[in-house]
Amino acid sequence: MKREENLFKSLEILKEIGVKNNSIRAIKHLPSQEGLYEDYPPEIHPTLIKCLKEKGFLKLYTHQHLSWKLLNEGKNIVVVTPTASGKTLCYNLPVLDAILQNPTTRAIYLFPTKALSQDQRAELDETISLLPEEIRIFTYDGDTPQDARKAIRARGHIILTNPDMLHTGILPHHTKWIKLFENLKYIVIDELHNYRGIFGSHLANVLRRLKRITKFYGSRPQFILCTATIANPLEIAEKMTEEPVSLIDNNGAPQGEKYFIFYNPPVVNRFLGIRRSYVNESRRVASIFLKNSLQTIVFAQSRLITEILLTYLKEDIEKRIEDKGLIRGYRGGYLPLKRREIEKYLREGKIRGVVSTNALELGIDIGSLDVAVLAGYPGTISSTWQRAGRAGRKTGKSAAVLVASSSPLDQFIINHPDYFFSKNPEKALINPDNLSILVSHIECATFELPFSDGEKFGRVEISEILKFLEEENLVHHSKDKWFWTSDVYPADGVNLRSISSDNFVVVDTSEKPKAIAEVDFSSALTTLHPKAIYICEGEQYYVEKLDYNQRKAYVKNTDVDYFTDAIDYTKIKILDVFDKKTLEKCAISHGEVHVATQVVGFKKIKFYTMENVGAGDLSLPQNEMHTTAYWLTIPSDIFHALPFSSEQKINGLFGLAYILHHVSPIFMMCDLHDIGISIGDNFTGRSIPPRDISYKIQQEEDRAFLLDDMEFEPNIFIYDNYPGGIGLSPSLFDLEKKLLRQCMETIKVCLCKEGCPSCVGPSKESGKQAKQVALEILKKITS
C-alpha cells in the first residue's frame, strides 16, 4: 500500500505544478482489466504442462490458447497484444512441445537486437531447466566463439539469432546447417513492428532466401510473428512472409490500473513560441517520483540526452541521499556485462531509476516498474505504448508521463490526446521489391543456390535481373541454371540496416589514429562535413577533413557548447507520375523523381537554448538518386491572389513545407530523416533554394525569377530518402486532405505570433509572415 500512496502523492504534486503552469493537457485513467483464461489443451506434452505450472502459469491466456490452436492446424500466425501480455509463451509453448514430441524438430528465433536474444535465452533456460528431457538452445550471433559454432550447427534445437547473422552467417553456409534446415518446423519473428522501412524490406528478402533453402532441404516451416499494436499487422506479416497469416489480437492478459499524463512544458516567450526545455521538465517530473521512492524509467530520444538526464538525476537523487548507483543509465555503447547487471538490479529493485534510449523499449525483462517518463514523443504511437508499458504490474497501479518537446509532431500529439488514445493510424511500411535491395539479395540467393530458368524469387519474376548480373560477370547461365561465378562474397556487401553498404569510417586522430564509428553513406555528408561537430557516445569531435573518395572522416576530440546542423539544397525533377488527384482547390500526385542533394553550408546551434551562433559555407559533392515522392500542387491563381508580398509568400511556402515534413510521420512508422522535402515550380520544373543558404548561392540559382512570375505554381515534394523508395509516398497520397487538415490544426493551436519550432519553424529561419501565409494557403486549399 505504501507504494500506491507514494504514487498518488507524486501525482498530486505533478497536478499542482500542471495547474499552476497550465502544462497538463490530459490525465487519462486506464482501468484495470481482468485476465481471460483457458485450460491447457490435452494434447500438449504433460511434462511441459507440469513445468509451466511450476513456473506459475496455471492456465493459458485466451490469446495464447488461440495461438496454440491455429498453429496446430498448420497456420501461420501474427500475435498483436500489448507489452508484458505473455507473447513469449505464444511461441515457446508450441516450439518446446514440438521438440518434446519429436527431438529432431528445429526452430529459429529472430530478434532485432542481441540484447533481446540474450534476454529470451534466459527465459528459455529457466523453463528448460525444469524439464527432464534435454532441449539444447544456442545463441548464434557475432559474439559466438568460432570453436562453439560447429557444435551449435550440429546439436542446437532452437537457434536464437538476429536477421544480420541469418543473412551473413547462416544462409550462405547452409550446407553446414543441413540438420537445421531439414527439420525446421517454426520460424519465430519477434518485435515485428521494428522491421519497417529499409530494415523490414531487407528482412523480407532474407526470408525469401530462407524459404528457398528450406524448400531445397524438404521442409516447410510455419511462421510465428509477434508485434506491438500497429494499424496493419496482418498486411505487414503477409507481405513479410509471402504466406497467408492468421491474426490474433484478443488480448487475454490482465492489466493493472494506469494513469497516463500528457505534459507540455510551459511557454516562456509567447511571441517566439519558446517553451521551457523538455529535458529540464523531464528531469523535474522524474525527480518527483524518484524522491517518493518509486521505481522509474526515463526514456530519452538520443544517447546524448540520455547522458545529460542521467547527470541531472544523479545530482538530484544520489547527492541528496548519498547513495551511489541508485540511478543508472542504459544505452547502446555500454558493455554487455554492464547492461546485464543493470537489467538484473532493476528486476531485483536495487536500482530506483534508469535513464535509457529506446534500448529498453523492446521486450527485455526488467521487471515491472512504477513509473515511465517519456522525454519527448518517441515518434510513433506504437513506441509510446511500448515505453509506457514498461511501467505497470498485472495488478496494482502505475503511471506514465509524456513530456513533449517543441517539435510540431510532439505538439500535435500533446494537444490532441483524444487522437492518441482513440486509434492507431500508423502503418508499418516495407517495400521488398525496391530494386536496389532486391538485386543485392538475388546476388546472395544465387550464391547460396543456383536459380533455375523461370524460377521466381518470392513472387518476383527475375529473369531480367539475372541477365543484368550476367552482363556484370557475376552469374553464368548453363544448362537451364544460373550459377554464381564471382569471387565476391555477396552477403558481406549488403547491410540490412541501410540501402547502401558504402559506409564512411570516422577516424579519431586526437592521439594514435583509431576508428571510432561508422556512418552510413546517406548521413555522412550532413554529419561529417568539414568543421562539423560529430557526437559519439556523448563525446564531441571536430571534423578536420572528409576524404570522400576513401570514405573516411578525420576528427579530433573537442569540447564546445554547440552542435552543427547541415544546410542542404535539394533539386527535384519529376520523371513519372504514377497517380494524380484533384482535390477541389489543389492537386496531389505521387510518382518517380530524380533527387539531387548538395550540402552547401552549416549552422552552429547552441546546446539547450538552440540559438543560431554561427554559420559557414560548404561545397560538397552532389548526391543523386531516383526515388518516389508525394507532392502537393498549389494552383498559381490561389498562390498569387494571397494578400502578401512576394517574399512573404515564399516564406509561407517554406513554413508549409516545414509543417508537412514534421506532421507526415504521424501517419507512417518512419523517422523525420526517412523523408526529405523540397519546393519547385510545376511549370518550369526548377527548384527553390532554401532561405538559409548563402546569398551567393541564391544569386547563382536566380531565386528572384520565381517571386514575381505570375505563372509560378508551387509544388511541395515529400520524398522517400532512399533510392527506389520504400512505400512512404503512396501512403501520404492516400490520405488526400487529411494530412493538410492536420497541418492546419497544428498551426492553429500554436500560441506563437510569427512562427516557432512547433509549427512552421523558427521565425528567424522561416521568415516574416510565414505562419500567416502557410495558414492562409491551407485554409484556401482545404475549404
mmCIF file of C-alpha atoms in Angstrom, residues 139 167 238 370 520 661:
data_model
loop_
_atom_site.group_PDB
_atom_site.id
_atom_site.type_symbol
_atom_site.label_atom_id
_atom_site.label_comp_id
_atom_site.label_asym_id
_atom_site.label_seq_id
_atom_site.Cartn_x
_atom_site.Cartn_y
_atom_site.Cartn_z
ATOM 1 C CA THR A 139 22.507 -18.000 -29.283
ATOM 2 C CA HIS A 167 21.879 -13.126 -43.652
ATOM 3 C CA GLU A 238 1.766 -11.384 -45.112
ATOM 4 C CA ASP A 370 6.117 2.030 -11.112
ATOM 5 C CA ASP A 520 26.038 5.272 -43.440
ATOM 6 C CA HIS A 661 7.622 17.380 -43.202
#
